[in-house]
Amino acid sequence: PGAGEPAQKAVFKPTLIIDDGLTALSNMPEESNTLLDDGKRRKVVFGETPKMSTYLLAFCVGDFDYVEKKSGHGVVIRCY
């Protein structure tokens, strides 16, 4: 359970260890994605979130399909 009181909010910086070939998603952009020494898993580090309630933190891991397009400003946009 989480609390929504301002004094109980926190900053998060998720790091996930996932099987190679899967995709990890979280609230913030991926900062790094490195293959571990075993060659079977990846360490995915996400950026720091703004101060927020614990119940807003999200991450998911899976074999996701997506569509991708580049904006007129060169920003890659994906929809999973």
PDB file of N, CA and C in Angstrom:
ATOM      1  N   PRO A   1       0.827  -1.201   0.000  1.00  0.00           N
ATOM      2  CA  PRO A   1       0.000   0.000   0.000  1.00  0.00           C
ATOM      3  C   PRO A   1       0.863   1.252   0.000  1.00  0.00           C
ATOM      4  N   GLY A   2       0.360   2.274  -0.621  1.00  0.00           N
ATOM      5  CA  GLY A   2       1.088   3.536  -0.685  1.00  0.00           C
ATOM      6  C   GLY A   2       0.297   4.636  -0.020  1.00  0.00           C
ATOM      7  N   ALA A   3       0.971   5.721   0.214  1.00  0.00           N
ATOM      8  CA  ALA A   3       0.331   6.873   0.834  1.00  0.00           C
ATOM      9  C   ALA A   3       0.463   8.063  -0.100  1.00  0.00           C
ATOM     10  N   GLY A   4      -0.519   8.913  -0.084  1.00  0.00           N
ATOM     11  CA  GLY A   4      -0.513  10.064  -0.968  1.00  0.00           C
ATOM     12  C   GLY A   4      -0.135  11.361  -0.283  1.00  0.00           C
ATOM     13  N   GLU A   5       0.188  11.313   1.000  1.00  0.00           N
ATOM     14  CA  GLU A   5       0.549  12.525   1.733  1.00  0.00           C
ATOM     15  C   GLU A   5       1.873  13.074   1.204  1.00  0.00           C
ATOM     16  N   PRO A   6       1.979  14.385   1.053  1.00  0.00           N
ATOM     17  CA  PRO A   6       3.220  14.974   0.518  1.00  0.00           C
ATOM     18  C   PRO A   6       4.487  14.553   1.272  1.00  0.00           C
ATOM     19  N   ALA A   7       4.399  14.404   2.580  1.00  0.00           N
ATOM     20  CA  ALA A   7       5.574  14.023   3.370  1.00  0.00           C
ATOM     21  C   ALA A   7       5.986  12.574   3.133  1.00  0.00           C
ATOM     22  N   GLN A   8       5.115  11.784   2.539  1.00  0.00           N
ATOM     23  CA  GLN A   8       5.405  10.369   2.335  1.00  0.00           C
ATOM     24  C   GLN A   8       5.752  10.041   0.888  1.00  0.00           C
ATOM     25  N   LYS A   9       5.960  11.060   0.077  1.00  0.00           N
ATOM     26  CA  LYS A   9       6.348  10.828  -1.315  1.00  0.00           C
ATOM     27  C   LYS A   9       7.852  10.605  -1.380  1.00  0.00           C
ATOM     28  N   ALA A  10       8.298   9.981  -2.461  1.00  0.00           N
ATOM     29  CA  ALA A  10       9.718   9.649  -2.582  1.00  0.00           C
ATOM     30  C   ALA A  10      10.161   9.730  -4.034  1.00  0.00           C
ATOM     31  N   VAL A  11      11.471   9.741  -4.222  1.00  0.00           N
ATOM     32  CA  VAL A  11      12.100   9.694  -5.539  1.00  0.00           C
ATOM     33  C   VAL A  11      12.564   8.251  -5.751  1.00  0.00           C
ATOM     34  N   PHE A  12      12.376   7.719  -6.952  1.00  0.00           N
ATOM     35  CA  PHE A  12      12.762   6.341  -7.263  1.00  0.00           C
ATOM     36  C   PHE A  12      13.732   6.321  -8.433  1.00  0.00           C
ATOM     37  N   LYS A  13      14.628   5.345  -8.424  1.00  0.00           N
ATOM     38  CA  LYS A  13      15.555   5.125  -9.535  1.00  0.00           C
ATOM     39  C   LYS A  13      15.632   3.612  -9.760  1.00  0.00           C
ATOM     40  N   PRO A  14      14.659   3.064 -10.484  1.00  0.00           N
ATOM     41  CA  PRO A  14      14.595   1.607 -10.648  1.00  0.00           C
ATOM     42  C   PRO A  14      15.762   1.023 -11.454  1.00  0.00           C
ATOM     43  N   THR A  15      16.201  -0.133 -11.020  1.00  0.00           N
ATOM     44  CA  THR A  15      17.158  -0.960 -11.756  1.00  0.00           C
ATOM     45  C   THR A  15      16.569  -2.361 -11.804  1.00  0.00           C
ATOM     46  N   LEU A  16      16.444  -2.909 -12.998  1.00  0.00           N
ATOM     47  CA  LEU A  16      15.866  -4.235 -13.171  1.00  0.00           C
ATOM     48  C   LEU A  16      16.882  -5.166 -13.815  1.00  0.00           C
ATOM     49  N   ILE A  17      16.909  -6.413 -13.375  1.00  0.00           N
ATOM     50  CA  ILE A  17      17.701  -7.466 -14.007  1.00  0.00           C
ATOM     51  C   ILE A  17      16.699  -8.350 -14.740  1.00  0.00           C
ATOM     52  N   ILE A  18      16.832  -8.421 -16.067  1.00  0.00           N
ATOM     53  CA  ILE A  18      15.846  -9.134 -16.883  1.00  0.00           C
ATOM     54  C   ILE A  18      16.546 -10.125 -17.807  1.00  0.00           C
ATOM     55  N   ASP A  19      15.802 -11.113 -18.282  1.00  0.00           N
ATOM     56  CA  ASP A  19      16.339 -12.051 -19.262  1.00  0.00           C
ATOM     57  C   ASP A  19      16.627 -11.320 -20.567  1.00  0.00           C
ATOM     58  N   ASP A  20      17.734 -11.663 -21.210  1.00  0.00           N
ATOM     59  CA  ASP A  20      18.069 -11.074 -22.500  1.00  0.00           C
ATOM     60  C   ASP A  20      16.961 -11.412 -23.491  1.00  0.00           C
ATOM     61  N   GLY A  21      16.590 -10.471 -24.315  1.00  0.00           N
ATOM     62  CA  GLY A  21      15.534 -10.678 -25.291  1.00  0.00           C
ATOM     63  C   GLY A  21      14.192 -10.116 -24.855  1.00  0.00           C
ATOM     64  N   LEU A  22      14.077  -9.759 -23.566  1.00  0.00           N
ATOM     65  CA  LEU A  22      12.849  -9.146 -23.083  1.00  0.00           C
ATOM     66  C   LEU A  22      13.019  -7.628 -23.043  1.00  0.00           C
ATOM     67  N   THR A  23      11.916  -6.927 -22.880  1.00  0.00           N
ATOM     68  CA  THR A  23      11.926  -5.471 -22.802  1.00  0.00           C
ATOM     69  C   THR A  23      11.444  -5.052 -21.428  1.00  0.00           C
ATOM     70  N   ALA A  24      12.100  -4.057 -20.829  1.00  0.00           N
ATOM     71  CA  ALA A  24      11.679  -3.493 -19.548  1.00  0.00           C
ATOM     72  C   ALA A  24      11.212  -2.062 -19.780  1.00  0.00           C
ATOM     73  N   LEU A  25      10.102  -1.701 -19.161  1.00  0.00           N
ATOM     74  CA  LEU A  25       9.550  -0.354 -19.259  1.00  0.00           C
ATOM     75  C   LEU A  25       9.319   0.178 -17.849  1.00  0.00           C
ATOM     76  N   SER A  26       9.467   1.487 -17.676  1.00  0.00           N
ATOM     77  CA  SER A  26       9.203   2.109 -16.386  1.00  0.00           C
ATOM     78  C   SER A  26       8.743   3.542 -16.613  1.00  0.00           C
ATOM     79  N   ASN A  27       8.550   4.283 -15.523  1.00  0.00           N
ATOM     80  CA  ASN A  27       8.043   5.652 -15.600  1.00  0.00           C
ATOM     81  C   ASN A  27       8.999   6.601 -16.324  1.00  0.00           C
ATOM     82  N   MET A  28      10.278   6.354 -16.214  1.00  0.00           N
ATOM     83  CA  MET A  28      11.283   7.271 -16.740  1.00  0.00           C
ATOM     84  C   MET A  28      12.068   6.600 -17.872  1.00  0.00           C
ATOM     85  N   PRO A  29      12.766   7.396 -18.683  1.00  0.00           N
ATOM     86  CA  PRO A  29      13.559   6.819 -19.774  1.00  0.00           C
ATOM     87  C   PRO A  29      14.689   5.921 -19.260  1.00  0.00           C
ATOM     88  N   GLU A  30      15.058   4.989 -20.102  1.00  0.00           N
ATOM     89  CA  GLU A  30      16.165   4.085 -19.808  1.00  0.00           C
ATOM     90  C   GLU A  30      17.478   4.864 -19.863  1.00  0.00           C
ATOM     91  N   GLU A  31      18.311   4.718 -18.829  1.00  0.00           N
ATOM     92  CA  GLU A  31      19.630   5.365 -18.811  1.00  0.00           C
ATOM     93  C   GLU A  31      20.709   4.438 -19.348  1.00  0.00           C
ATOM     94  N   SER A  32      20.595   3.153 -19.019  1.00  0.00           N
ATOM     95  CA  SER A  32      21.583   2.191 -19.521  1.00  0.00           C
ATOM     96  C   SER A  32      20.941   0.811 -19.606  1.00  0.00           C
ATOM     97  N   ASN A  33      21.520  -0.001 -20.479  1.00  0.00           N
ATOM     98  CA  ASN A  33      21.029  -1.360 -20.710  1.00  0.00           C
ATOM     99  C   ASN A  33      22.255  -2.186 -21.069  1.00  0.00           C
ATOM    100  N   THR A  34      22.754  -2.970 -20.105  1.00  0.00           N
ATOM    101  CA  THR A  34      23.996  -3.699 -20.324  1.00  0.00           C
ATOM    102  C   THR A  34      23.805  -5.199 -20.126  1.00  0.00           C
ATOM    103  N   LEU A  35      24.458  -5.955 -20.999  1.00  0.00           N
ATOM    104  CA  LEU A  35      24.438  -7.412 -20.900  1.00  0.00           C
ATOM    105  C   LEU A  35      25.333  -7.826 -19.744  1.00  0.00           C
ATOM    106  N   LEU A  36      24.836  -8.699 -18.873  1.00  0.00           N
ATOM    107  CA  LEU A  36      25.625  -9.164 -17.732  1.00  0.00           C
ATOM    108  C   LEU A  36      26.617 -10.233 -18.177  1.00  0.00           C
ATOM    109  N   ASP A  37      27.564 -10.529 -17.306  1.00  0.00           N
ATOM    110  CA  ASP A  37      28.637 -11.467 -17.630  1.00  0.00           C
ATOM    111  C   ASP A  37      28.134 -12.857 -18.007  1.00  0.00           C
ATOM    112  N   ASP A  38      26.960 -13.255 -17.498  1.00  0.00           N
ATOM    113  CA  ASP A  38      26.461 -14.592 -17.826  1.00  0.00           C
ATOM    114  C   ASP A  38      25.927 -14.677 -19.262  1.00  0.00           C
ATOM    115  N   GLY A  39      25.780 -13.518 -19.925  1.00  0.00           N
ATOM    116  CA  GLY A  39      25.319 -13.492 -21.309  1.00  0.00           C
ATOM    117  C   GLY A  39      23.845 -13.811 -21.495  1.00  0.00           C
ATOM    118  N   LYS A  40      23.126 -14.002 -20.392  1.00  0.00           N
ATOM    119  CA  LYS A  40      21.715 -14.391 -20.462  1.00  0.00           C
ATOM    120  C   LYS A  40      20.772 -13.339 -19.899  1.00  0.00           C
ATOM    121  N   ARG A  41      21.344 -12.394 -19.159  1.00  0.00           N
ATOM    122  CA  ARG A  41      20.505 -11.385 -18.509  1.00  0.00           C
ATOM    123  C   ARG A  41      21.061  -9.989 -18.779  1.00  0.00           C
ATOM    124  N   ARG A  42      20.175  -8.988 -18.627  1.00  0.00           N
ATOM    125  CA  ARG A  42      20.544  -7.597 -18.835  1.00  0.00           C
ATOM    126  C   ARG A  42      20.234  -6.799 -17.579  1.00  0.00           C
ATOM    127  N   LYS A  43      21.045  -5.779 -17.329  1.00  0.00           N
ATOM    128  CA  LYS A  43      20.785  -4.838 -16.244  1.00  0.00           C
ATOM    129  C   LYS A  43      20.266  -3.560 -16.893  1.00  0.00           C
ATOM    130  N   VAL A  44      19.028  -3.191 -16.560  1.00  0.00           N
ATOM    131  CA  VAL A  44      18.394  -2.013 -17.133  1.00  0.00           C
ATOM    132  C   VAL A  44      18.217  -0.974 -16.028  1.00  0.00           C
ATOM    133  N   VAL A  45      18.819   0.198 -16.218  1.00  0.00           N
ATOM    134  CA  VAL A  45      18.739   1.280 -15.237  1.00  0.00           C
ATOM    135  C   VAL A  45      17.898   2.403 -15.830  1.00  0.00           C
ATOM    136  N   PHE A  46      16.928   2.860 -15.046  1.00  0.00           N
ATOM    137  CA  PHE A  46      16.046   3.940 -15.477  1.00  0.00           C
ATOM    138  C   PHE A  46      16.401   5.231 -14.742  1.00  0.00           C
ATOM    139  N   GLY A  47      16.019   6.354 -15.333  1.00  0.00           N
ATOM    140  CA  GLY A  47      16.270   7.652 -14.725  1.00  0.00           C
ATOM    141  C   GLY A  47      15.484   7.843 -13.443  1.00  0.00           C
ATOM    142  N   GLU A  48      15.904   8.826 -12.685  1.00  0.00           N
ATOM    143  CA  GLU A  48      15.265   9.152 -11.417  1.00  0.00           C
ATOM    144  C   GLU A  48      13.904   9.798 -11.666  1.00  0.00           C
ATOM    145  N   THR A  49      12.919   9.365 -10.904  1.00  0.00           N
ATOM    146  CA  THR A  49      11.574   9.930 -11.030  1.00  0.00           C
ATOM    147  C   THR A  49      11.489  11.248 -10.272  1.00  0.00           C
ATOM    148  N   PRO A  50      10.483  12.053 -10.573  1.00  0.00           N
ATOM    149  CA  PRO A  50      10.204  13.183  -9.681  1.00  0.00           C
ATOM    150  C   PRO A  50       9.655  12.638  -8.363  1.00  0.00           C
ATOM    151  N   LYS A  51       9.596  13.458  -7.354  1.00  0.00           N
ATOM    152  CA  LYS A  51       9.027  13.041  -6.079  1.00  0.00           C
ATOM    153  C   LYS A  51       7.558  12.692  -6.313  1.00  0.00           C
ATOM    154  N   MET A  52       7.182  11.466  -5.926  1.00  0.00           N
ATOM    155  CA  MET A  52       5.817  11.019  -6.205  1.00  0.00           C
ATOM    156  C   MET A  52       5.367   9.978  -5.190  1.00  0.00           C
ATOM    157  N   SER A  53       4.080   9.688  -5.200  1.00  0.00           N
ATOM    158  CA  SER A  53       3.521   8.659  -4.327  1.00  0.00           C
ATOM    159  C   SER A  53       3.996   7.284  -4.788  1.00  0.00           C
ATOM    160  N   THR A  54       4.145   6.385  -3.834  1.00  0.00           N
ATOM    161  CA  THR A  54       4.660   5.045  -4.144  1.00  0.00           C
ATOM    162  C   THR A  54       3.765   4.295  -5.122  1.00  0.00           C
ATOM    163  N   TYR A  55       2.461   4.520  -5.064  1.00  0.00           N
ATOM    164  CA  TYR A  55       1.549   3.773  -5.927  1.00  0.00           C
ATOM    165  C   TYR A  55       1.643   4.179  -7.391  1.00  0.00           C
ATOM    166  N   LEU A  56       2.392   5.243  -7.699  1.00  0.00           N
ATOM    167  CA  LEU A  56       2.561   5.663  -9.086  1.00  0.00           C
ATOM    168  C   LEU A  56       3.764   5.003  -9.770  1.00  0.00           C
ATOM    169  N   LEU A  57       4.653   4.393  -8.986  1.00  0.00           N
ATOM    170  CA  LEU A  57       5.814   3.727  -9.570  1.00  0.00           C
ATOM    171  C   LEU A  57       5.352   2.517 -10.375  1.00  0.00           C
ATOM    172  N   ALA A  58       5.828   2.421 -11.602  1.00  0.00           N
ATOM    173  CA  ALA A  58       5.417   1.308 -12.461  1.00  0.00           C
ATOM    174  C   ALA A  58       6.613   0.757 -13.222  1.00  0.00           C
ATOM    175  N   PHE A  59       6.630  -0.543 -13.406  1.00  0.00           N
ATOM    176  CA  PHE A  59       7.582  -1.175 -14.312  1.00  0.00           C
ATOM    177  C   PHE A  59       6.970  -2.480 -14.785  1.00  0.00           C
ATOM    178  N   CYS A  60       7.296  -2.861 -15.988  1.00  0.00           N
ATOM    179  CA  CYS A  60       6.820  -4.125 -16.534  1.00  0.00           C
ATOM    180  C   CYS A  60       7.901  -4.710 -17.434  1.00  0.00           C
ATOM    181  N   VAL A  61       7.911  -6.020 -17.503  1.00  0.00           N
ATOM    182  CA  VAL A  61       8.910  -6.751 -18.273  1.00  0.00           C
ATOM    183  C   VAL A  61       8.175  -7.790 -19.111  1.00  0.00           C
ATOM    184  N   GLY A  62       8.524  -7.866 -20.386  1.00  0.00           N
ATOM    185  CA  GLY A  62       7.879  -8.859 -21.228  1.00  0.00           C
ATOM    186  C   GLY A  62       8.407  -8.836 -22.646  1.00  0.00           C
ATOM    187  N   ASP A  63       7.805  -9.662 -23.468  1.00  0.00           N
ATOM    188  CA  ASP A  63       8.129  -9.745 -24.888  1.00  0.00           C
ATOM    189  C   ASP A  63       7.078  -8.905 -25.616  1.00  0.00           C
ATOM    190  N   PHE A  64       7.291  -7.597 -25.657  1.00  0.00           N
ATOM    191  CA  PHE A  64       6.300  -6.659 -26.169  1.00  0.00           C
ATOM    192  C   PHE A  64       6.485  -6.378 -27.650  1.00  0.00           C
ATOM    193  N   ASP A  65       5.379  -6.206 -28.341  1.00  0.00           N
ATOM    194  CA  ASP A  65       5.380  -5.704 -29.716  1.00  0.00           C
ATOM    195  C   ASP A  65       5.165  -4.195 -29.643  1.00  0.00           C
ATOM    196  N   TYR A  66       5.649  -3.477 -30.640  1.00  0.00           N
ATOM    197  CA  TYR A  66       5.423  -2.042 -30.656  1.00  0.00           C
ATOM    198  C   TYR A  66       5.433  -1.523 -32.090  1.00  0.00           C
ATOM    199  N   VAL A  67       4.848  -0.349 -32.239  1.00  0.00           N
ATOM    200  CA  VAL A  67       4.958   0.395 -33.489  1.00  0.00           C
ATOM    201  C   VAL A  67       5.790   1.624 -33.179  1.00  0.00           C
ATOM    202  N   GLU A  68       6.561   2.065 -34.163  1.00  0.00           N
ATOM    203  CA  GLU A  68       7.508   3.157 -33.932  1.00  0.00           C
ATOM    204  C   GLU A  68       7.422   4.172 -35.057  1.00  0.00           C
ATOM    205  N   LYS A  69       7.549   5.417 -34.705  1.00  0.00           N
ATOM    206  CA  LYS A  69       7.538   6.502 -35.695  1.00  0.00           C
ATOM    207  C   LYS A  69       8.440   7.610 -35.173  1.00  0.00           C
ATOM    208  N   LYS A  70       9.032   8.355 -36.073  1.00  0.00           N
ATOM    209  CA  LYS A  70       9.845   9.506 -35.698  1.00  0.00           C
ATOM    210  C   LYS A  70       9.033  10.769 -35.910  1.00  0.00           C
ATOM    211  N   SER A  71       9.084  11.652 -34.926  1.00  0.00           N
ATOM    212  CA  SER A  71       8.368  12.918 -35.060  1.00  0.00           C
ATOM    213  C   SER A  71       9.120  13.824 -36.030  1.00  0.00           C
ATOM    214  N   GLY A  72       8.502  14.921 -36.386  1.00  0.00           N
ATOM    215  CA  GLY A  72       9.157  15.892 -37.272  1.00  0.00           C
ATOM    216  C   GLY A  72      10.409  16.482 -36.670  1.00  0.00           C
ATOM    217  N   HIS A  73      10.555  16.369 -35.337  1.00  0.00           N
ATOM    218  CA  HIS A  73      11.741  16.884 -34.643  1.00  0.00           C
ATOM    219  C   HIS A  73      12.773  15.783 -34.385  1.00  0.00           C
ATOM    220  N   GLY A  74      12.528  14.592 -34.930  1.00  0.00           N
ATOM    221  CA  GLY A  74      13.487  13.499 -34.793  1.00  0.00           C
ATOM    222  C   GLY A  74      13.340  12.677 -33.522  1.00  0.00           C
ATOM    223  N   VAL A  75      12.267  12.875 -32.761  1.00  0.00           N
ATOM    224  CA  VAL A  75      12.052  12.118 -31.531  1.00  0.00           C
ATOM    225  C   VAL A  75      11.385  10.797 -31.883  1.00  0.00           C
ATOM    226  N   VAL A  76      11.967   9.684 -31.406  1.00  0.00           N
ATOM    227  CA  VAL A  76      11.390   8.360 -31.640  1.00  0.00           C
ATOM    228  C   VAL A  76      10.240   8.152 -30.663  1.00  0.00           C
ATOM    229  N   ILE A  77       9.087   7.779 -31.187  1.00  0.00           N
ATOM    230  CA  ILE A  77       7.889   7.533 -30.375  1.00  0.00           C
ATOM    231  C   ILE A  77       7.485   6.088 -30.599  1.00  0.00           C
ATOM    232  N   ARG A  78       7.316   5.363 -29.502  1.00  0.00           N
ATOM    233  CA  ARG A  78       6.878   3.968 -29.576  1.00  0.00           C
ATOM    234  C   ARG A  78       5.586   3.788 -28.806  1.00  0.00           C
ATOM    235  N   CYS A  79       4.737   2.949 -29.345  1.00  0.00           N
ATOM    236  CA  CYS A  79       3.508   2.564 -28.663  1.00  0.00           C
ATOM    237  C   CYS A  79       3.542   1.046 -28.513  1.00  0.00           C
ATOM    238  N   TYR A  80       3.567   0.573 -27.275  1.00  0.00           N
ATOM    239  CA  TYR A  80       3.644  -0.858 -26.982  1.00  0.00           C
ATOM    240  C   TYR A  80       2.276  -1.453 -26.859  1.00  0.00           C
TER     241      TYR A  80
END
